[in-house]
Amino acid sequence: MNGSMLSLDYAETADREDFHRAVLAGLSARPRAIPAKFLYDARGSALFDEICELPEYYLTRTETAILKRHAAEIGRRAGAGCALIEFGSGSSVKSRLLIEALPELALYAPIDISREHLDVTAARLQRDYPKLRVLPVCADFMGPVPPIESSGRRLGFFPGSTIGNLTPAEATAFLCHARQLLGDDGALVLGVDLRKAPQRLHDAYNDSAGVTAAFTLNLLRRMNRELQATFDLGGFAHEAFYDEREGRIEIYIRSLREQAVWVAGHRFEFAAAERMHTEYSYKYDAADLATLAASGGFRIAETWTDPEQLFAVVYLEGVPQKEAARPRGTLGRA
Ligand code: AVI
């Protein structure tokens, strides 16, 4: 880490306690479920980076191609001297495209829950862009984020269709929170996976190399390591399928036999074929997107897609509060 780089931390201790609490609550609930954010420990983050390179996982390369094609336009829309705030930055590969396209960028603040990942990426970025002010923020972007000091307009960046891992209510809550953080004149560049042929989606979450399965099952390893759990990794399997009616991929860890497991001193019984939910990955169409944007106080200023219409990058602008509050159909000045 660059000695002069400041960082803001809201997650380091909270994360472990949070994990403990969430796992015990999730294993006691019916149906069983563990929040997807806990998939991203150091190994989980590295496995996710591997997923992004898989031939079946079209999302990353498609979004990157869209961003490459339209980065200059994003830079023009955002204007000079803005601050770029990335939600859930991961390895920040895509943010480089914006960093290079945004004129006189005042600040880059990546927000990520994984301390290790954040430090490595922030240090690399600082090395590659020595004049840029980089402010890594270790926090869960769905919760309170420490105050970020910056001048100029704020441009949020939420790539990768991570919004798809949120339920519709959570996605709305995220957008409202982002709208507040970005301010009245703020904008948000959002990457969203689109609805498409079910087989294509199925393959993207059931890759032939088994990396997605390793990513899902890593949650068991994490519980074994951090919560003194006794999961037998061979006794559980990854399960992912597309629910067309709901427009979402659903991911579970399935018990392959009847078995009992200890977690942090508590005993949990699993029936044969019992499932533990780990992730949703919602897929959107144009109508869903417009509704979603409006629910968070934004409007869609621009949508860019690839030629196959697999993925969309949308440029959202905050709707002025007065306008958002004005009853529908009211004309004239507020
Ligand atoms: C991070 N997120 C957008 C990925 C997705 O496609 O929903 C997570 C993922 N899970 C399994 N494969 C990818």
PDB file of N, CA and C and ligand atoms in Angstrom, residues 40 48 51 57 59 160-162 165 205 212 215 251 279-281 283, ligand 1:
ATOM      1  N   TYR A  40     -17.565 -13.325  -0.883  1.00  0.00           N
ATOM      2  CA  TYR A  40     -16.366 -12.618  -1.331  1.00  0.00           C
ATOM      3  C   TYR A  40     -15.293 -12.472  -0.257  1.00  0.00           C
ATOM      4  N   PHE A  48     -14.100 -15.372  -8.212  1.00  0.00           N
ATOM      5  CA  PHE A  48     -15.000 -14.560  -9.033  1.00  0.00           C
ATOM      6  C   PHE A  48     -14.231 -13.930 -10.206  1.00  0.00           C
ATOM      7  N   ILE A  51     -14.139 -16.493 -12.769  1.00  0.00           N
ATOM      8  CA  ILE A  51     -15.445 -16.628 -13.438  1.00  0.00           C
ATOM      9  C   ILE A  51     -15.537 -15.614 -14.580  1.00  0.00           C
ATOM     10  N   TYR A  57     -19.231 -17.202 -19.328  1.00  0.00           N
ATOM     11  CA  TYR A  57     -19.651 -16.016 -18.569  1.00  0.00           C
ATOM     12  C   TYR A  57     -19.413 -14.772 -19.436  1.00  0.00           C
ATOM     13  N   LEU A  59     -20.828 -11.928 -19.371  1.00  0.00           N
ATOM     14  CA  LEU A  59     -21.155 -10.611 -18.799  1.00  0.00           C
ATOM     15  C   LEU A  59     -19.971  -9.634 -18.813  1.00  0.00           C
ATOM     16  N   GLY A 160     -20.941  -4.585 -13.677  1.00  0.00           N
ATOM     17  CA  GLY A 160     -20.927  -6.038 -13.476  1.00  0.00           C
ATOM     18  C   GLY A 160     -22.282  -6.658 -13.253  1.00  0.00           C
ATOM     19  N   SER A 161     -23.346  -5.851 -13.297  1.00  0.00           N
ATOM     20  CA  SER A 161     -24.693  -6.334 -12.979  1.00  0.00           C
ATOM     21  C   SER A 161     -24.761  -6.841 -11.534  1.00  0.00           C
ATOM     22  N   THR A 162     -23.948  -6.238 -10.668  1.00  0.00           N
ATOM     23  CA  THR A 162     -24.043  -6.579  -9.246  1.00  0.00           C
ATOM     24  C   THR A 162     -25.417  -6.198  -8.711  1.00  0.00           C
ATOM     25  N   ASN A 165     -27.773  -8.967  -8.114  1.00  0.00           N
ATOM     26  CA  ASN A 165     -27.695  -9.820  -6.917  1.00  0.00           C
ATOM     27  C   ASN A 165     -28.571  -9.289  -5.783  1.00  0.00           C
ATOM     28  N   TYR A 205     -23.906 -19.855 -15.482  1.00  0.00           N
ATOM     29  CA  TYR A 205     -23.822 -20.135 -14.037  1.00  0.00           C
ATOM     30  C   TYR A 205     -23.572 -21.614 -13.752  1.00  0.00           C
ATOM     31  N   THR A 212     -17.634 -21.845 -11.107  1.00  0.00           N
ATOM     32  CA  THR A 212     -18.777 -21.267 -10.384  1.00  0.00           C
ATOM     33  C   THR A 212     -19.142 -22.160  -9.194  1.00  0.00           C
ATOM     34  N   PHE A 215     -16.737 -21.475  -6.492  1.00  0.00           N
ATOM     35  CA  PHE A 215     -17.048 -20.158  -5.910  1.00  0.00           C
ATOM     36  C   PHE A 215     -18.182 -20.293  -4.877  1.00  0.00           C
ATOM     37  N   ILE A 251     -29.297 -19.536  -7.049  1.00  0.00           N
ATOM     38  CA  ILE A 251     -28.149 -20.400  -6.732  1.00  0.00           C
ATOM     39  C   ILE A 251     -28.283 -20.925  -5.294  1.00  0.00           C
ATOM     40  N   GLU A 279     -27.546 -17.101  -3.657  1.00  0.00           N
ATOM     41  CA  GLU A 279     -27.565 -15.932  -4.557  1.00  0.00           C
ATOM     42  C   GLU A 279     -28.803 -15.897  -5.442  1.00  0.00           C
ATOM     43  N   TYR A 280     -29.257 -14.664  -5.750  1.00  0.00           N
ATOM     44  CA  TYR A 280     -30.134 -14.414  -6.894  1.00  0.00           C
ATOM     45  C   TYR A 280     -29.302 -13.609  -7.866  1.00  0.00           C
ATOM     46  N   SER A 281     -29.579 -13.753  -9.142  1.00  0.00           N
ATOM     47  CA  SER A 281     -28.968 -12.875 -10.131  1.00  0.00           C
ATOM     48  C   SER A 281     -30.080 -12.473 -11.096  1.00  0.00           C
ATOM     49  N   LYS A 283     -32.211 -10.624 -13.956  1.00  0.00           N
ATOM     50  CA  LYS A 283     -31.962 -10.183 -15.326  1.00  0.00           C
ATOM     51  C   LYS A 283     -33.075  -9.194 -15.691  1.00  0.00           C
TER      52      LYS A 283
HETATM   53  C1  AVI B   1     -21.230 -10.358  -9.059  1.00  0.00           C
HETATM   54  N1  AVI B   1     -22.401 -10.861  -9.742  1.00  0.00           N
HETATM   55  C2  AVI B   1     -22.903  -9.891 -10.702  1.00  0.00           C
HETATM   56  C3  AVI B   1     -22.255 -12.208 -10.326  1.00  0.00           C
HETATM   57  C4  AVI B   1     -23.545 -12.597 -11.112  1.00  0.00           C
HETATM   58  O1  AVI B   1     -23.402 -12.878 -12.281  1.00  0.00           O
HETATM   59  O2  AVI B   1     -24.621 -12.544 -10.539  1.00  0.00           O
HETATM   60  C5  AVI B   1     -21.962 -13.237  -9.248  1.00  0.00           C
HETATM   61  C6  AVI B   1     -21.856 -14.623  -9.765  1.00  0.00           C
HETATM   62  N2  AVI B   1     -22.264 -15.691  -9.118  1.00  0.00           N
HETATM   63  C7  AVI B   1     -22.011 -16.748  -9.827  1.00  0.00           C
HETATM   64  N3  AVI B   1     -21.447 -16.371 -10.975  1.00  0.00           N
HETATM   65  C8  AVI B   1     -21.329 -15.046 -10.939  1.00  0.00           C
END
